[in-house]
PDB file of C-alpha atoms and ligand atoms in Angstrom:
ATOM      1  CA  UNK R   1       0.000   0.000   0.000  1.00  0.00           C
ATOM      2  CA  UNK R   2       1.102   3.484  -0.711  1.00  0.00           C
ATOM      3  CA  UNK R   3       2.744   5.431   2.180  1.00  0.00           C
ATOM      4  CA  UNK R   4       0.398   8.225   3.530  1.00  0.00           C
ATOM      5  CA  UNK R   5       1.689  11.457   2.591  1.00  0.00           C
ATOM      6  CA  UNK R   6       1.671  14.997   4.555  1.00  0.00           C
ATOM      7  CA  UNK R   7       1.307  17.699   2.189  1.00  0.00           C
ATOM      8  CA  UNK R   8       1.832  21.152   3.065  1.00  0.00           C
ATOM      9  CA  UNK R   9       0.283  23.991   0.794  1.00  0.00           C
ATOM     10  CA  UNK R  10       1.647  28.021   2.008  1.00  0.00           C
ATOM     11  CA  UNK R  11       1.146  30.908   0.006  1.00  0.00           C
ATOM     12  CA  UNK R  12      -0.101  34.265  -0.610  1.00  0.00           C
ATOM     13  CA  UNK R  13      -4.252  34.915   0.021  1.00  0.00           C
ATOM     14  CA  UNK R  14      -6.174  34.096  -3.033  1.00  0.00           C
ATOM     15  CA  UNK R  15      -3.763  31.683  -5.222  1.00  0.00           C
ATOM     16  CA  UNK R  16      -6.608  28.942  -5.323  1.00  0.00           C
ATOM     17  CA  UNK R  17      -4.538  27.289  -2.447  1.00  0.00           C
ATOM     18  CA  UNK R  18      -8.031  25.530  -0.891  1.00  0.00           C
ATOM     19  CA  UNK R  19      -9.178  24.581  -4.162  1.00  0.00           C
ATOM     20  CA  UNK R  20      -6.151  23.082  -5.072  1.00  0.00           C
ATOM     21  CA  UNK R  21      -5.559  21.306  -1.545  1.00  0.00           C
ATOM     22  CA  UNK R  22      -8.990  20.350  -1.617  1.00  0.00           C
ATOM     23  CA  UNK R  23      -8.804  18.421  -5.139  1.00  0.00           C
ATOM     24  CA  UNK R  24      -5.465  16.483  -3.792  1.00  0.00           C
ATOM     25  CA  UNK R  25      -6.955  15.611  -0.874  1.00  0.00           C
ATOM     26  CA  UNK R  26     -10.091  14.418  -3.094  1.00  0.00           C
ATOM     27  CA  UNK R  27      -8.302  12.601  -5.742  1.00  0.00           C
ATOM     28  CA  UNK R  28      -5.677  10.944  -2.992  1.00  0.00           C
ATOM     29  CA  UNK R  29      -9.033  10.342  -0.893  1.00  0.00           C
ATOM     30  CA  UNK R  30      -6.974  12.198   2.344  1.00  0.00           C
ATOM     31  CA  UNK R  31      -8.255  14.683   4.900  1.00  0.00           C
ATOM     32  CA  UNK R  32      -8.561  18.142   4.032  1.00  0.00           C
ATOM     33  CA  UNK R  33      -7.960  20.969   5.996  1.00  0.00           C
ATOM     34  CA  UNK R  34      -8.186  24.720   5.740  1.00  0.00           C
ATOM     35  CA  UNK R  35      -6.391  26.301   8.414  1.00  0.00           C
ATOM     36  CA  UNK R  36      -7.216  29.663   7.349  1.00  0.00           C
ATOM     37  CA  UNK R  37     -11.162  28.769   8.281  1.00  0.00           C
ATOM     38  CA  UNK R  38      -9.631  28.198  11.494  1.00  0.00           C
ATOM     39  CA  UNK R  39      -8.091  31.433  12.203  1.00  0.00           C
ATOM     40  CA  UNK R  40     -11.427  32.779  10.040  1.00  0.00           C
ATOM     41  CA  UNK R  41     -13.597  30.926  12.811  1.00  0.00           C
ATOM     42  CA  UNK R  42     -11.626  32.317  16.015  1.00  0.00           C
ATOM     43  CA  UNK R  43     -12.173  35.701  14.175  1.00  0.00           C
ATOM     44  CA  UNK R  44     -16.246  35.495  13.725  1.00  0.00           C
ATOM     45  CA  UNK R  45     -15.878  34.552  17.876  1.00  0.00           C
ATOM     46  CA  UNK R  46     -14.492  37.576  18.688  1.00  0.00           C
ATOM     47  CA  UNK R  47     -16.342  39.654  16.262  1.00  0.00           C
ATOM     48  CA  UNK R  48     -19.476  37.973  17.820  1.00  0.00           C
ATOM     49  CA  UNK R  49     -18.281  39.162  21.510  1.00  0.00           C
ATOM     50  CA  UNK R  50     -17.126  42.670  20.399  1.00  0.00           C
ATOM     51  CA  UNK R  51     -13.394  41.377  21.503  1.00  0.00           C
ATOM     52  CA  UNK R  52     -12.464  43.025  17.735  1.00  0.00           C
ATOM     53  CA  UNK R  53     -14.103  45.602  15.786  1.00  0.00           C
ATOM     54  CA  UNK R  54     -12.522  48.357  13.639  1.00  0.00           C
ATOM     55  CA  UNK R  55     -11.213  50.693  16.939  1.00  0.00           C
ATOM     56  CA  UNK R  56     -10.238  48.049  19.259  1.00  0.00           C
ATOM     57  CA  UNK R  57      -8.961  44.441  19.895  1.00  0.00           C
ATOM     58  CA  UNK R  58      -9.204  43.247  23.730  1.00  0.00           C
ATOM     59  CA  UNK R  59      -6.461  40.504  23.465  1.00  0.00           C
ATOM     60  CA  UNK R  60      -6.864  39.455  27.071  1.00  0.00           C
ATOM     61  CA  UNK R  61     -10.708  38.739  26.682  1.00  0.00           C
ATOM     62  CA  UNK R  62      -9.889  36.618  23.075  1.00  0.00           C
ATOM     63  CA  UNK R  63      -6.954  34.856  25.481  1.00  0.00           C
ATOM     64  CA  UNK R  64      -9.092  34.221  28.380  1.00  0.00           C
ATOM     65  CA  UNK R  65     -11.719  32.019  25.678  1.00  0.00           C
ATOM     66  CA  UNK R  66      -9.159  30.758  22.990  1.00  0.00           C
ATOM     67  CA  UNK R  67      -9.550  27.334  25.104  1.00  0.00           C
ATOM     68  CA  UNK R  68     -13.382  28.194  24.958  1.00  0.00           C
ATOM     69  CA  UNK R  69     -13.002  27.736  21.180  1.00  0.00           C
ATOM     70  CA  UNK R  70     -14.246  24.263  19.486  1.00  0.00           C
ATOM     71  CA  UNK R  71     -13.713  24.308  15.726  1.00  0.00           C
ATOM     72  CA  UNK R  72     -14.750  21.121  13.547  1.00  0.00           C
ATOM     73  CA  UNK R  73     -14.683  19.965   9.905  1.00  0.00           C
ATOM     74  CA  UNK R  74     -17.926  18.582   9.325  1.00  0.00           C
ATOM     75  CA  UNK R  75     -18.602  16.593   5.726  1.00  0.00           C
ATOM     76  CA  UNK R  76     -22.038  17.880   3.868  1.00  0.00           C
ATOM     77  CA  UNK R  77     -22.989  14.783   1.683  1.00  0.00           C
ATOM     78  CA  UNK R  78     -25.500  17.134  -0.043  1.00  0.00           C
ATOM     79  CA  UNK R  79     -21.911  19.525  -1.195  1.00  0.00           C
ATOM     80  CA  UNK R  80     -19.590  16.442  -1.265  1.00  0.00           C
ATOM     81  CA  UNK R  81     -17.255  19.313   1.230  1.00  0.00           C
ATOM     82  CA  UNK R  82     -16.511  19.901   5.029  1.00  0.00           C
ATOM     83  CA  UNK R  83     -18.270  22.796   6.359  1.00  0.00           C
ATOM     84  CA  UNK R  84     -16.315  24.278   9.396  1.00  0.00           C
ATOM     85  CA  UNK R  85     -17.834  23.989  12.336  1.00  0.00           C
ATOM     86  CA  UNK R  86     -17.521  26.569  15.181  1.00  0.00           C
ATOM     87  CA  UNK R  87     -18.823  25.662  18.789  1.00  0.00           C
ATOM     88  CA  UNK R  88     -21.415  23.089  16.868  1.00  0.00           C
ATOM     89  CA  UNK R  89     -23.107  26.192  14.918  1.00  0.00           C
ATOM     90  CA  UNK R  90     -22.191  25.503  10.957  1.00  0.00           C
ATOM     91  CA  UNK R  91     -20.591  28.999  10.109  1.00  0.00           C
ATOM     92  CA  UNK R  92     -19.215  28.437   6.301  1.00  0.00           C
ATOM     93  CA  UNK R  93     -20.792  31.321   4.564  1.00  0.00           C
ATOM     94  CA  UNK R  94     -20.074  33.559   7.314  1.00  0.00           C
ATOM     95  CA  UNK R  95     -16.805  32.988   7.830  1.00  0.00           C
ATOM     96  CA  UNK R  96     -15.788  33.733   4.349  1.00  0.00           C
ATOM     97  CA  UNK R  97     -17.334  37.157   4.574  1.00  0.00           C
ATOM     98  CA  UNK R  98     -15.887  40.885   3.965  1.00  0.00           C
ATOM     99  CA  UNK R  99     -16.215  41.395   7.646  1.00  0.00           C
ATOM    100  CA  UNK R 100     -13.837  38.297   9.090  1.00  0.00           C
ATOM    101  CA  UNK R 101     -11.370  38.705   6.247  1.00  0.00           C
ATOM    102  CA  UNK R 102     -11.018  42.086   6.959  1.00  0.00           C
ATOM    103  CA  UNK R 103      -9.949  41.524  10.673  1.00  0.00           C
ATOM    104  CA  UNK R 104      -8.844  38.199  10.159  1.00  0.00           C
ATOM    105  CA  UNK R 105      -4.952  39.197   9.879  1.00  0.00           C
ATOM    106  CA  UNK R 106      -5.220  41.314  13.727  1.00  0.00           C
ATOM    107  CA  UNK R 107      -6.685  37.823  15.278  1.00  0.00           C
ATOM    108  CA  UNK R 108      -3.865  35.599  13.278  1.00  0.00           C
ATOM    109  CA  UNK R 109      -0.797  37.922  14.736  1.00  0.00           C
ATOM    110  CA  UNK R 110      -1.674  37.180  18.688  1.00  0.00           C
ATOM    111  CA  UNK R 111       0.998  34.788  19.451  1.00  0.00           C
ATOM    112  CA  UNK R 112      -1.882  32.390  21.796  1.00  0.00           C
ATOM    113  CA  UNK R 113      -4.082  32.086  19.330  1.00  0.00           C
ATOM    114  CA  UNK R 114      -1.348  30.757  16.643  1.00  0.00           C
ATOM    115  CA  UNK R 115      -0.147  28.809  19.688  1.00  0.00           C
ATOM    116  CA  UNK R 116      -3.435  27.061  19.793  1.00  0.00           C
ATOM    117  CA  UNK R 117      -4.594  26.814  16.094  1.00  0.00           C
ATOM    118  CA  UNK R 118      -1.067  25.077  15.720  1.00  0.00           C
ATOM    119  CA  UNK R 119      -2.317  22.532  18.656  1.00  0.00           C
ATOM    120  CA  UNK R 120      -5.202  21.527  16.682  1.00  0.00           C
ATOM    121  CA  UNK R 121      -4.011  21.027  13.603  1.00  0.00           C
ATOM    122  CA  UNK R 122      -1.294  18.635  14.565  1.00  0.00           C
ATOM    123  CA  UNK R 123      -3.760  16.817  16.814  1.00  0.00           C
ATOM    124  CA  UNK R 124      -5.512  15.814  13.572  1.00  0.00           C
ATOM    125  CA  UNK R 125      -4.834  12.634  12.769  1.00  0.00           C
ATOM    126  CA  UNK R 126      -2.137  12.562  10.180  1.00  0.00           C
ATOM    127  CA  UNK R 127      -1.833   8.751   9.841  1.00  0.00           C
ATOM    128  CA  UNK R 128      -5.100   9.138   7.145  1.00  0.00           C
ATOM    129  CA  UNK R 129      -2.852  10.926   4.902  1.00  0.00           C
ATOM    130  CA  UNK R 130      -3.217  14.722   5.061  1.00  0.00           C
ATOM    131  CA  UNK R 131      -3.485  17.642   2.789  1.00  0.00           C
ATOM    132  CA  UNK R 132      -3.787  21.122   4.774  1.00  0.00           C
ATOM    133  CA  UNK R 133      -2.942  24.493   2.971  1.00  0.00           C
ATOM    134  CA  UNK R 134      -2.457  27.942   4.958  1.00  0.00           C
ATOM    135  CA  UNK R 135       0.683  30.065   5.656  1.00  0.00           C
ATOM    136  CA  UNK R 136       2.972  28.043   8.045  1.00  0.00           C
ATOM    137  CA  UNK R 137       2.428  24.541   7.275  1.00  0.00           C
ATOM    138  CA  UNK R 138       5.414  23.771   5.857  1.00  0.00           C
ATOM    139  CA  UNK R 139       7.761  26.349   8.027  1.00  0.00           C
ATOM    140  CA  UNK R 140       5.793  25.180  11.767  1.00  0.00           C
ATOM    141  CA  UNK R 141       2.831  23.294  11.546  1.00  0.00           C
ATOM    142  CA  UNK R 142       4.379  20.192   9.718  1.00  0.00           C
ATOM    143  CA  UNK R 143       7.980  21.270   9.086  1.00  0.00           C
ATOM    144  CA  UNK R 144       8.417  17.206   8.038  1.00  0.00           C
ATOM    145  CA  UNK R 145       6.127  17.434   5.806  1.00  0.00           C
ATOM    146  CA  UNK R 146       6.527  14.746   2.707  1.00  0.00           C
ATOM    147  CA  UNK R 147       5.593  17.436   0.075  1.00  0.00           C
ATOM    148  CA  UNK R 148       5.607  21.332   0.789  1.00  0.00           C
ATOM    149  CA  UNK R 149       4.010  23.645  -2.425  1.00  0.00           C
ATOM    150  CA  UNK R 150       4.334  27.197  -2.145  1.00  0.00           C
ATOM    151  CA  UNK R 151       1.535  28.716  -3.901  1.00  0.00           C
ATOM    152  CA  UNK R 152       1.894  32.501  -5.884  1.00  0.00           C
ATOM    153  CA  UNK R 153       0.267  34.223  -8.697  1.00  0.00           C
ATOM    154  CA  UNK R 154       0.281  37.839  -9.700  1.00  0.00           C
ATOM    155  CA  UNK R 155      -2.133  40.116  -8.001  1.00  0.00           C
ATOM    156  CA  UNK R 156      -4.457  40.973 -10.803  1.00  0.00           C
ATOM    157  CA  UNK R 157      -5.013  37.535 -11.640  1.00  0.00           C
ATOM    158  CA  UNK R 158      -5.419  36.809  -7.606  1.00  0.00           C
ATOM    159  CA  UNK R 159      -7.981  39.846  -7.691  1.00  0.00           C
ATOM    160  CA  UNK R 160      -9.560  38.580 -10.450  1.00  0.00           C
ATOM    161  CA  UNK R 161     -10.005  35.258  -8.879  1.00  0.00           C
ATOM    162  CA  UNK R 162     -11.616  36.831  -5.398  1.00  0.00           C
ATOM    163  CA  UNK R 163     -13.717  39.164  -7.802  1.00  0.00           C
ATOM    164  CA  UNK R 164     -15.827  36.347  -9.799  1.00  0.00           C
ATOM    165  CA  UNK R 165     -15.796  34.160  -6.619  1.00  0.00           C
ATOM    166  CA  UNK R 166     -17.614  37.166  -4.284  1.00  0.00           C
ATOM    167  CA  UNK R 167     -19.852  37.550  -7.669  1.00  0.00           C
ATOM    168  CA  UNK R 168     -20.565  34.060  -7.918  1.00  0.00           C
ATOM    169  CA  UNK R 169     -22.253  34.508  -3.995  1.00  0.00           C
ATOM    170  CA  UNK R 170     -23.936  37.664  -4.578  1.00  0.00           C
ATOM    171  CA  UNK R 171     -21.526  39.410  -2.849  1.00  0.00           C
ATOM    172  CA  UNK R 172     -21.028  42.730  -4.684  1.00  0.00           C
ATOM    173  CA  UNK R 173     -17.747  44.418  -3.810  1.00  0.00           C
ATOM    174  CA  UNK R 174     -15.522  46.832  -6.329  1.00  0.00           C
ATOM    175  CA  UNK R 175     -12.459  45.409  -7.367  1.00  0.00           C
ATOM    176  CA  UNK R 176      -9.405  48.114  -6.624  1.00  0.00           C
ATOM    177  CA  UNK R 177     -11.125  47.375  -2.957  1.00  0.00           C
ATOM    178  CA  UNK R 178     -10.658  43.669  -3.103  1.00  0.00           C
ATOM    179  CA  UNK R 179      -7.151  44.086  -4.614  1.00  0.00           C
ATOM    180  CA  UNK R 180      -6.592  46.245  -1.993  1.00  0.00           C
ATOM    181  CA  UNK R 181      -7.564  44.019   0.514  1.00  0.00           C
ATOM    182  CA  UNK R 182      -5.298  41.559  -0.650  1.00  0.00           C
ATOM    183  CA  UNK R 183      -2.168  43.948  -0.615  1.00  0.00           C
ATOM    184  CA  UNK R 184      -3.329  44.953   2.905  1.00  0.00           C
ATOM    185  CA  UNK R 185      -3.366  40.955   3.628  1.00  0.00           C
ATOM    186  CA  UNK R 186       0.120  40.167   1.660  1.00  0.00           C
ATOM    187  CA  UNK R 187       1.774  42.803   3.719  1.00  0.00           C
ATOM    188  CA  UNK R 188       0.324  41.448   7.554  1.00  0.00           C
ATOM    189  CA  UNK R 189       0.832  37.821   6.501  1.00  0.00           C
ATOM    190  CA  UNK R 190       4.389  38.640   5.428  1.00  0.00           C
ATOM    191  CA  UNK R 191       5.344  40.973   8.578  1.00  0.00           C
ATOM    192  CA  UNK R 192       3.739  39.766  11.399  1.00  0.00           C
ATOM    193  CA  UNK R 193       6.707  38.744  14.568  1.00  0.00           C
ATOM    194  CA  UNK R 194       5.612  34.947  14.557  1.00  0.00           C
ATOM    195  CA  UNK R 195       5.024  32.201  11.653  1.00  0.00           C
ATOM    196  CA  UNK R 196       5.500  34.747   9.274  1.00  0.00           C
ATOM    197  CA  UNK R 197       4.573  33.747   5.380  1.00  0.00           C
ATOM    198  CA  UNK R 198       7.688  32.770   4.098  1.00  0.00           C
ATOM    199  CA  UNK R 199       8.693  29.780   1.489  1.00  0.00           C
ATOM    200  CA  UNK R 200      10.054  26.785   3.578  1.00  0.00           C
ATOM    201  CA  UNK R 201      13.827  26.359   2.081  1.00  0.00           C
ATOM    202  CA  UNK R 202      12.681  22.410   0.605  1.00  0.00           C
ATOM    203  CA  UNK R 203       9.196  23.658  -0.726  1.00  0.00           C
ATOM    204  CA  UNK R 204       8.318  23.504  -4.716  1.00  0.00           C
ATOM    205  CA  UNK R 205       6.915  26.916  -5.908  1.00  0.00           C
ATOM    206  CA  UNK R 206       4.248  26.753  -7.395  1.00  0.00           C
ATOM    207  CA  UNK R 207       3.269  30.151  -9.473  1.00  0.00           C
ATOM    208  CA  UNK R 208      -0.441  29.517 -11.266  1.00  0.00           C
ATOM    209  CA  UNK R 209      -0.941  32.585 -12.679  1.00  0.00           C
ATOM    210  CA  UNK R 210      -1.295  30.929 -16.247  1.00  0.00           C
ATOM    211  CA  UNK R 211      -2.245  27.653 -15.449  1.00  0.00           C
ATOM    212  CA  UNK R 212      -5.964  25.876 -15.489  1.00  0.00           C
ATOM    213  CA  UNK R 213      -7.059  23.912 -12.379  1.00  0.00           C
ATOM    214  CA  UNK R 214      -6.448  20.634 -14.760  1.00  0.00           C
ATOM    215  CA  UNK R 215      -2.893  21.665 -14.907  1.00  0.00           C
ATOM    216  CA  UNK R 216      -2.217  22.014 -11.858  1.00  0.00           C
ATOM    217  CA  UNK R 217      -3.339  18.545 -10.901  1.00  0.00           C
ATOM    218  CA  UNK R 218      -0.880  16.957 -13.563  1.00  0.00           C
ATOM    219  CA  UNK R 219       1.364  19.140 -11.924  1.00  0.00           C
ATOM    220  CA  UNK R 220       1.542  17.878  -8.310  1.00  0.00           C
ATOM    221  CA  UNK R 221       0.680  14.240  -9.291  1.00  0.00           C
ATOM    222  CA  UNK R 222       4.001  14.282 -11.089  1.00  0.00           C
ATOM    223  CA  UNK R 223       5.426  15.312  -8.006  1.00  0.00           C
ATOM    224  CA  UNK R 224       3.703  12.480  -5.892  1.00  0.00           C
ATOM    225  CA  UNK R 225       4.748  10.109  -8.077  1.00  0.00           C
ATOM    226  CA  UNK R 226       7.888  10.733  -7.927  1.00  0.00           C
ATOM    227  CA  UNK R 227       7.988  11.268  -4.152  1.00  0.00           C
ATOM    228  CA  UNK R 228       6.420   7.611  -4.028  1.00  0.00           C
ATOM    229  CA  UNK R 229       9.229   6.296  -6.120  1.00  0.00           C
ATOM    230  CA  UNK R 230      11.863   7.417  -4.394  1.00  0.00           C
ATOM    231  CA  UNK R 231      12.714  10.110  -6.859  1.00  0.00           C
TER     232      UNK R 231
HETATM  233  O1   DC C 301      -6.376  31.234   3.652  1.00  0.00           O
HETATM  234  P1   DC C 301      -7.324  32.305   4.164  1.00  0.00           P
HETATM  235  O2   DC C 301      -7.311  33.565   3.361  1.00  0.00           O
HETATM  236  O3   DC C 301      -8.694  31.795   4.397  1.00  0.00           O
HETATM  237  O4   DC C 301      -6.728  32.705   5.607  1.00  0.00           O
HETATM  238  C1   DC C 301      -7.331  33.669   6.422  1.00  0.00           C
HETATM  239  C2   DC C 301      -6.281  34.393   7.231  1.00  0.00           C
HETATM  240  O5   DC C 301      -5.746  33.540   8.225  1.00  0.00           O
HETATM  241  C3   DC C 301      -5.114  34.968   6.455  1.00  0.00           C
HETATM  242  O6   DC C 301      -5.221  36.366   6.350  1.00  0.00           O
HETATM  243  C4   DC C 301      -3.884  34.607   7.222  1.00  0.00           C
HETATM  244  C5   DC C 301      -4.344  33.706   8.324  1.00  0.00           C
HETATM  245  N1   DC C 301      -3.729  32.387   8.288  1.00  0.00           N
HETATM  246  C6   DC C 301      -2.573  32.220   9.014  1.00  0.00           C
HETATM  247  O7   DC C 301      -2.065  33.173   9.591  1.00  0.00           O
HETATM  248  N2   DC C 301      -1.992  30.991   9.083  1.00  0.00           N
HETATM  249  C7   DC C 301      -2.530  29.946   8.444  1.00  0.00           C
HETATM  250  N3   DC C 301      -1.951  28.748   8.533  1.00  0.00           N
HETATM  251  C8   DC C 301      -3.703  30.109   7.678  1.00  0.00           C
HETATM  252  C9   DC C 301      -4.275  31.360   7.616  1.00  0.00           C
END
């Protein structure tokens, strides 16, 4: 039998990094896991409680809960996906919203909360064989990871990509504001003191700015193949 695999997906904020993760994990038939909804879900708690809003963050509130937290991946038959889950209320749609992504990036820099997210995620069971995409999987989370990609495309094509998928919801947004947003994003993820966004020194780049979701695939099954042979 083949050897269960880790693979670690990193990279900017709108490469198609959960798409892609999500297909892998699909066609290798391996967990899935999004660890931004995770930092996405901590950020809908506070919001919720008032612990973050555009004038203020009370860290030692968030800190005094973070424990309070319980996040879960549940599967939806009906969407063939895992919905995330937080404290048993199914909060998909709403995580993905304007409103968390927007203070998203404050909630990921507190050094407990990145403490804790880390806990979780390598609590998951990796002896299914694991696909999990975010910004420090292959620098913290799993730094043994079988197979790090580091995912990057240019930032109108990224824009583009957030644009049509906000459309596709109803969600009606300008697009300078979205590629805005994504600037504002690039520059937090790549500053902030701890886990910073960086390429892990052994991970593949992976730049899709010209390349079809059927590409990619090829792509990275190449590169399991070869990983599974030894090469
Ligand atoms: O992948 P995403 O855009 O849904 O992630 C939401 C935010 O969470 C993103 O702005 C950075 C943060 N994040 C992180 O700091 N570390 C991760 N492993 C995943 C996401």
């Amino acid at each position: 039998m083949d050897k269960k695999l880790i693979i670690a997906i990193d990279g900017y904020s709108s490469c198609g990094k959960s798409t892609f993760a999500r297909l892998i994990a699909k066609e290798l038939n391996y967990i899935f896991i999004d660890s931004g909804a995770m930092y996405r879900a901590v950020t809908l708690f506070c919001m919720r409680k008032n612990y973050i809003n555009f004038r203020s963050l009370n860290t030692s509130a968030i800190l005094s809960e973070i424990k309070n937290i319980r996040i879960d991946f549940v599967f939806n038959p009906d969407l063939n996906e895992y919905e995330t889950f937080l404290n048993s209320e199914n909060v998909e749609k709403e995580i993905r919203g304007m409103e968390v992504t927007a203070h998203v990036s404050k909630i990921s820099q507190i050094h407990e909360v990145r403490e804790r997210m880390v806990e979780l995620q390598r609590q998951i069971s990796v002896s299914e064989g694991i696909v999990m995409d975010g910004r420090d999987i292959g620098t913290v989370v799993f730094p043994h990871a079988d197979i790090k990609i580091f995912m990057t495309a240019s930032l109108d094509i990224r824009a583009k990509r957030r644009h049509s998928e906000l459309k596709n919801k109803g969600v009606k947004i300008d697009f300078d504001e979205i590629k805005r947003s994504i600037i504002a994003r690039d520059i937090a993820d790549e500053n902030r003191d701890i886990s910073p966004l960086r390429r892990a020194d052994d991970a593949i780049v992976l730049d899709n700015s010209r390349m079809t979701v059927d590409e990619q695939m090829l792509w990275i099954k190449q590169i399991i193949d070869n990983k599974r042979n030894g090469s």
